[in-house]
Coordinates of C-alpha atoms in Angstrom, one line a residue:
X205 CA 81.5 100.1 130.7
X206 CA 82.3 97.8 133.9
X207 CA 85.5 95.8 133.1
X208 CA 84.8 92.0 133.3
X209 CA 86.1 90.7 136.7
X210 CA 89.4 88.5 135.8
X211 CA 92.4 88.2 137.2
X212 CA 94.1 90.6 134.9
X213 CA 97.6 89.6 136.2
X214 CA 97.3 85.6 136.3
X215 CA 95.7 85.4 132.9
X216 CA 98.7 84.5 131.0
X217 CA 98.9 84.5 127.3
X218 CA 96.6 82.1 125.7
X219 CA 92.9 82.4 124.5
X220 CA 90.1 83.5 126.1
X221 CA 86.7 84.0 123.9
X222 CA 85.5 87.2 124.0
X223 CA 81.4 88.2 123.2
X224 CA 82.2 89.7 119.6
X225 CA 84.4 89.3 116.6
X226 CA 84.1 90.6 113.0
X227 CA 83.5 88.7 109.7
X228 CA 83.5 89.4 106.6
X229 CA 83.2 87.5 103.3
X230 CA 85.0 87.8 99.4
X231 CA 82.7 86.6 96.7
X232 CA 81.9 86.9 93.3
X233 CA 85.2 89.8 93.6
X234 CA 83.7 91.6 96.4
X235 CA 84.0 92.2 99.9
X236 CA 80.6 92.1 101.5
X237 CA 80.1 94.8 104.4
X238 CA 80.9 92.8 107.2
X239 CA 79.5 92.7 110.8
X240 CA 79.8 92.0 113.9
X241 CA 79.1 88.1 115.7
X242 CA 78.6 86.1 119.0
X243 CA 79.5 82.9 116.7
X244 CA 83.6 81.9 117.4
X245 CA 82.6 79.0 115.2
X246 CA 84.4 79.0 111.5
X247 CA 82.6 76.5 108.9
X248 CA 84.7 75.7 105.6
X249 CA 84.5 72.8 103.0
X250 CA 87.4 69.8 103.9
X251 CA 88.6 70.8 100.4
X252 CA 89.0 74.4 101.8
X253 CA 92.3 76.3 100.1
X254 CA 93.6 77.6 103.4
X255 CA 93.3 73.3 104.7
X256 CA 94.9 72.4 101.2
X257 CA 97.6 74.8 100.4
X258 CA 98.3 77.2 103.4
X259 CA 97.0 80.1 101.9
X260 CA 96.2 82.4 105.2
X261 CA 97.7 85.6 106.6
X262 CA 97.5 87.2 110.2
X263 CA 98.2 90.2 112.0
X264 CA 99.0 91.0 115.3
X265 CA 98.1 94.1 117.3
X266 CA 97.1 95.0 121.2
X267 CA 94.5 97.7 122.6
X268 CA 95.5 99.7 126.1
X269 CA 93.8 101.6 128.5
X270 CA 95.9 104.7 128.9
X271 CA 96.7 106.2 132.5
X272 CA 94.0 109.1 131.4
X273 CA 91.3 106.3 130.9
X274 CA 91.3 105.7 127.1
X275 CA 91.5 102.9 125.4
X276 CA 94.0 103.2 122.3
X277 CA 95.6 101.1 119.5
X278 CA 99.2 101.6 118.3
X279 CA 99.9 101.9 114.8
X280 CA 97.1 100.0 113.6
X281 CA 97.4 101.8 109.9
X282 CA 101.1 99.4 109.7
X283 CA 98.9 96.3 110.6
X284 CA 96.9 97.1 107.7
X285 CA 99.7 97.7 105.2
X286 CA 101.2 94.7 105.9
X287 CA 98.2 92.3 105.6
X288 CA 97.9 94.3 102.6
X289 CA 101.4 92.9 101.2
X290 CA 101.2 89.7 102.7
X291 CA 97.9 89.3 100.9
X292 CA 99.5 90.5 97.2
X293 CA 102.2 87.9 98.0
X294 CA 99.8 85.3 98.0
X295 CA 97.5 86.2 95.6
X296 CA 94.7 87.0 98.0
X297 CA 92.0 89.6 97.7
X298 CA 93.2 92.9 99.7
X299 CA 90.7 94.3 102.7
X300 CA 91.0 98.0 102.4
X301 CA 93.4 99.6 105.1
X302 CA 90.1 102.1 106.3
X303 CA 88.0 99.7 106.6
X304 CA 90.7 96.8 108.4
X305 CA 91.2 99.5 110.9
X306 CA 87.4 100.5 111.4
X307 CA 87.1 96.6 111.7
X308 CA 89.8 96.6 114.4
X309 CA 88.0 100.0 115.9
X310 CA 84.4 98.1 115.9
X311 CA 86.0 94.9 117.5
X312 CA 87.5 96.8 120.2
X313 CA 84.5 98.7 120.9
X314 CA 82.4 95.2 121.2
X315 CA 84.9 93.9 124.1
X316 CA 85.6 97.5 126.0
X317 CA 84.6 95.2 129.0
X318 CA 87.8 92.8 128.2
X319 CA 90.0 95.4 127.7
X320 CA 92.4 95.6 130.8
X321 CA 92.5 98.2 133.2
X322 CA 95.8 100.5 133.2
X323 CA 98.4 98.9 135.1
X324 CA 97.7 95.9 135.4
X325 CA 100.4 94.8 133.0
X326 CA 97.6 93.2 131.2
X327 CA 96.4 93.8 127.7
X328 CA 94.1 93.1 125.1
X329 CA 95.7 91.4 121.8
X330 CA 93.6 91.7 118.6
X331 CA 94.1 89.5 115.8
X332 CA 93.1 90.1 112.3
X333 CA 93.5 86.9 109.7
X334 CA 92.2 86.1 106.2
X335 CA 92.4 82.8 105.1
X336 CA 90.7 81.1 101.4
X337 CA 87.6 79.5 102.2
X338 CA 86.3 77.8 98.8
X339 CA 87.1 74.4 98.1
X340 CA 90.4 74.0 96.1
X341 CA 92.2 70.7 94.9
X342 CA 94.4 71.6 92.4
X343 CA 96.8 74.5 93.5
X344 CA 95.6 77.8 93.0
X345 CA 94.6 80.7 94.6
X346 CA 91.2 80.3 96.5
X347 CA 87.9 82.2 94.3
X348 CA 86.3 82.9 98.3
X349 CA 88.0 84.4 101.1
X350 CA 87.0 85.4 104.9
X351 CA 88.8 88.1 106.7
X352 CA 88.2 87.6 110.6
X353 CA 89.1 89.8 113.8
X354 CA 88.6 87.9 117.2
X355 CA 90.1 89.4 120.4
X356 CA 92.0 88.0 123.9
X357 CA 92.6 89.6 126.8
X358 CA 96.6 88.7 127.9
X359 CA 98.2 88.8 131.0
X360 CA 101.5 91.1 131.1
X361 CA 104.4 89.3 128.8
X362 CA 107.1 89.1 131.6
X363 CA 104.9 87.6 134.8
X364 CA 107.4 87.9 137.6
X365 CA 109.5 90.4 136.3
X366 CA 112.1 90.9 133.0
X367 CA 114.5 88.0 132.7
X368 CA 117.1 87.8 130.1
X369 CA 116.6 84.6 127.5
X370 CA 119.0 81.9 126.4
X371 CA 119.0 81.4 122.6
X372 CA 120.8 79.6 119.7
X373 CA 122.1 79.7 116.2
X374 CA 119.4 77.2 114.5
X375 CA 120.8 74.8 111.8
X376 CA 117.3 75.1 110.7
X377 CA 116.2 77.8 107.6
X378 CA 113.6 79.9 108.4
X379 CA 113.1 81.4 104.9
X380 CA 114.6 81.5 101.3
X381 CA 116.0 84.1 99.0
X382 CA 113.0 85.5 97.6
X383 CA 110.8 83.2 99.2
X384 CA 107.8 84.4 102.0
X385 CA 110.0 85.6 104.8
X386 CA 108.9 88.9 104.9
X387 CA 105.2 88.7 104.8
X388 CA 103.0 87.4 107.7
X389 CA 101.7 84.1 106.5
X390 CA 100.8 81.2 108.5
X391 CA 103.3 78.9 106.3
X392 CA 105.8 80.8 107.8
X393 CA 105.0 80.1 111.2
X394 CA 104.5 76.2 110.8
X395 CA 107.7 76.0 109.3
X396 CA 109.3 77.2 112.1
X397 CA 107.5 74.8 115.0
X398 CA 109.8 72.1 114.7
X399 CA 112.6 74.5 115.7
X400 CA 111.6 75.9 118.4
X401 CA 109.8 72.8 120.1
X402 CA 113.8 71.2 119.4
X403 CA 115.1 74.2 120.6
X404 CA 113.1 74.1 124.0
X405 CA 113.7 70.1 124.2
X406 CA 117.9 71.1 124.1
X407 CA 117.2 73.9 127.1
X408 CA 117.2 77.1 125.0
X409 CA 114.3 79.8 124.6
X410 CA 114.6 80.4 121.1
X411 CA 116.6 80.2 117.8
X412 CA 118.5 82.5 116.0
X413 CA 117.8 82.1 111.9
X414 CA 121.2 83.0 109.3
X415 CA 120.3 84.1 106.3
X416 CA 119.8 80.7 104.2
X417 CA 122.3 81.5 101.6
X418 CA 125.0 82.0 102.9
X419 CA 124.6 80.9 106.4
X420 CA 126.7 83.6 108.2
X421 CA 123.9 87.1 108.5
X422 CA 121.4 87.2 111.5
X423 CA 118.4 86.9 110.5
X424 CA 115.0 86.9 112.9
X425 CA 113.6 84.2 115.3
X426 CA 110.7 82.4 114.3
X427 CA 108.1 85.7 116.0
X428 CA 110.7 88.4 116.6
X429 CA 113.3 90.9 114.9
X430 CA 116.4 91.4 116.8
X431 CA 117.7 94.5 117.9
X432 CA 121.2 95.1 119.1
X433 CA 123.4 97.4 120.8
X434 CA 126.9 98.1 120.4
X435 CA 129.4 98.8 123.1
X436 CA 129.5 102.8 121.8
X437 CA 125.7 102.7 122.6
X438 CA 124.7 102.5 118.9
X439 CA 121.0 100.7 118.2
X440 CA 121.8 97.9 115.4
X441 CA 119.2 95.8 113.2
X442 CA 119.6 93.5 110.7
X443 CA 118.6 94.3 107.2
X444 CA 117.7 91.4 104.6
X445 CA 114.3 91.2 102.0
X446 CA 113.3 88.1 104.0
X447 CA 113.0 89.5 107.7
X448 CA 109.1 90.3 108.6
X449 CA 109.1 94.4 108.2
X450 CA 108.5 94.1 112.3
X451 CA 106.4 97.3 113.6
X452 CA 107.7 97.4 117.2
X453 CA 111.1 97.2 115.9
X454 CA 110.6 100.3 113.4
X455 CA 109.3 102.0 116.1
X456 CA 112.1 101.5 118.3
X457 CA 114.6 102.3 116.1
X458 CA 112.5 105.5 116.3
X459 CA 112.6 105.8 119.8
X460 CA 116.1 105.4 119.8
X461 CA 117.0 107.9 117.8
X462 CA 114.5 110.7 118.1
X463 CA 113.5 110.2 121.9
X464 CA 117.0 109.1 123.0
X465 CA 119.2 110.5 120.9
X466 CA 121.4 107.4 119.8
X467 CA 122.8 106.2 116.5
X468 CA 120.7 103.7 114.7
X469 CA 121.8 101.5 111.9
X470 CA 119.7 98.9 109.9
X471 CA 122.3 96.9 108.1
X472 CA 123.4 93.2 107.8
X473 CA 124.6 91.7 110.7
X474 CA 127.7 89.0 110.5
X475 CA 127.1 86.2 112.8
X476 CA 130.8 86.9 114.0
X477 CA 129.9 90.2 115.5
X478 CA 128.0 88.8 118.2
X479 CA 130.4 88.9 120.7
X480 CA 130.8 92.3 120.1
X481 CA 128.2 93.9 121.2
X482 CA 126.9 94.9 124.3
X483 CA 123.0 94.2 124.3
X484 CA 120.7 92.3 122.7
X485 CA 117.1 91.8 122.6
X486 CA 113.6 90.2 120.9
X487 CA 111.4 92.7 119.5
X488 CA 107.9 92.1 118.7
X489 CA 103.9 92.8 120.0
X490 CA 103.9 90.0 122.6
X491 CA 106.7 92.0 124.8
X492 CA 108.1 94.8 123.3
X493 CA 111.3 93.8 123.8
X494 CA 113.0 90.2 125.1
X495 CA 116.5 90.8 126.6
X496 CA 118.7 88.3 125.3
X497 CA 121.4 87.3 128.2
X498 CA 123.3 84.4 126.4
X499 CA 123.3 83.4 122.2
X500 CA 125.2 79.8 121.8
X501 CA 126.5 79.3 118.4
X502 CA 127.2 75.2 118.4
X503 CA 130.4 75.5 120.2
X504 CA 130.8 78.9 121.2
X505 CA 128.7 80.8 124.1
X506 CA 128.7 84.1 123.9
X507 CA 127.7 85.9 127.3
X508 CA 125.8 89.3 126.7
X509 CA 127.7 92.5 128.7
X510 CA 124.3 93.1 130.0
X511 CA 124.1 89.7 131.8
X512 CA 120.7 87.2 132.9
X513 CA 119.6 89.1 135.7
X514 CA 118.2 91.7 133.7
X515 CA 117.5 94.0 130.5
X516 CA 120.9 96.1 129.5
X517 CA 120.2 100.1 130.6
X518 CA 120.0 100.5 126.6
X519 CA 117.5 98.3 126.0
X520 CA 115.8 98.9 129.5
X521 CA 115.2 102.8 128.0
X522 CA 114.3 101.6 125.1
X523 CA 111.1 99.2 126.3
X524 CA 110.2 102.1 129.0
X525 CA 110.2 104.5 126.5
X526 CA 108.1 102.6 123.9
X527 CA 105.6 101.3 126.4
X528 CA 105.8 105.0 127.8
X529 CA 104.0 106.4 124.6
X530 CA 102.0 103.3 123.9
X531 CA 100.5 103.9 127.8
X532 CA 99.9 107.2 127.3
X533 CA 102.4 108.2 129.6
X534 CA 104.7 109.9 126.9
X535 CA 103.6 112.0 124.0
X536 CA 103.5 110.3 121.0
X537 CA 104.5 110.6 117.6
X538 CA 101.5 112.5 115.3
X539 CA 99.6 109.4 114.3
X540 CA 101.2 106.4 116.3
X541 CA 98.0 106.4 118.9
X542 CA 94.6 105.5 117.5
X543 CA 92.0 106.1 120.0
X544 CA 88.9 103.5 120.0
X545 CA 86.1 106.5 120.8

């Protein structure tokens, strides 16, 4: 299929409609079959659950032309396990895992066209979201729900090359003990806006979340796990029940250890080892990885090893390595690659 004619490398990351997108409706218990549609228009009641009480989910996931021509998804059997638990966390029907990824499969398939050509640094980002659609006013779970997948071609993450962020330690909570930190729910997100809008008013990229019991483990940022390195070249993430189970991240930590060869450790992360180690960066869909040059904690500024001019060689290995096997440039772990035929 002839590729749509955009500028693949100025198209930055926003939205951009593309000709089809899946629907598919829960009543009366059921999930109806679902299809494909032109229509990017969504008509609910006012009184609509997801408008009332928040009660939505999302996924995020990219397609890829491979150097060899294909077009692939990477691990979309994870999207589908988590929408799967974010759903049972909020008491929403689940859509099967086969059929979420034939969805994602049939979506992909209907926008080959928008689907970036192989090197361009471009991609195409998928997302997959389920929201309650019946009217609700007092709170409880919605009786109606509609699972959607739309698509958007991106332009590459880092336009103008790789440069290392500036963050800080939030005095804001991201999520409680036991609470919805480590589901993909909208709520989430929302509660996190007012953060990272202050964050960007004070001259920082992004905040750093503590654990909101104590106030003194790393947490996430409001999109992203962390990953770390120490100064032996050991790969370090934190490990709580209310960091969002990130898939690039787990796949990293794979990469590190089984393509590179280095220690890994998932474990909880004192705020006072920070200026310990020697790399740090954001994991997550968007860019794979986010070097972090600088993390300011009130006070104290704490200057990376690996500098703001660009990624440390660890985490430089790491993102060429991952984006290696999600490229098709590297062999891939059995079942990481799912090609759209």
């Amino acid at each position: 299929m002839e590729k749509k004619n955009l500028d693949w490398a100025n198209i930055g990351f926003g939205y951009h409609k593309t000709d089809q997108r899946f629907v598919s409706n829960y009543k009366a218990g059921a999930w109806d079959n679902g299809t494909l549609t032109s229509d990017d228009m969504v008509t609910i009641s006012e009184c609509a659950c997801v408008l009332q009480y928040a009660q939505t989910v999302f996924e995020g996931m990219k397609a890829y032309t491979t150097e060899d021509g294909r077009i692939v998804t990477f691990r979309p059997d994870l999207n589908a396990q988590r929408m799967e638990d974010s759903c049972k966390r909020l008491q929403m029907p689940v859509y099967p895992k086969d059929k979420f990824v034939e969805a994602i499969t049939q979506v992909v398939q209907a926008n080959e066209a928008y689907v970036p050509p192989f090197g361009s640094g471009a991609t195409l980002y998928i997302r997959p979201f389920m929201f309650g659609s019946n009217a609700v006013i007092g709170v409880k779970p919605a009786d109606e729900y509609q699972f959607r997948v739309f698509t958007t071609p991106v332009g590459p993450y880092f336009k103008g090359g790789v440069k290392p962020i500036t963050i800080r330690v939030s005095d804001y909570d991201r999520a409680a003990p036991h609470g919805t930190g480590h589901i993909k729910a909208g709520l989430n997100y929302a509660m996190s806006l007012y953060a990272i809008v202050d964050a960007h008013n004070q001259g920082y990229d992004e905040n750093m979340y503590l654990d909101a019991a104590t106030r003194t483990k790393v947490e996430e940022t409001g999109g992203a796990n962390f990953l770390f390195v120490t100064k032996d070249n050991k790969v370090v993430t934190p490990k709580s029940d209310s960091i969002l189970p990130s898939i690039t991240r787990r796949s990293l930590m794979y990469v590190a250890k089984e393509y590179l060869g280095l220690q890994t450790e998932e474990r909880e992360v004192d705020v006072e080892e920070l200026k310990d180690f020697a790399e740090c960066g954001l994991c997550g869909t968007a860019a794979v990885i986010s070097p972090v040059g600088k993390i300011v904690n009130h006070n104290q500024e704490i200057l990376l090893p690996s500098g703001m001019n660009e990624m440390g060689p660890i985490t430089k290995k790491l993102y060429d390595t991952l984006t290696g096997i999600q490229m098709g440039q590297i062999e891939a772990p059995k079942g990481w690659i799912h090609v759209i035929e």
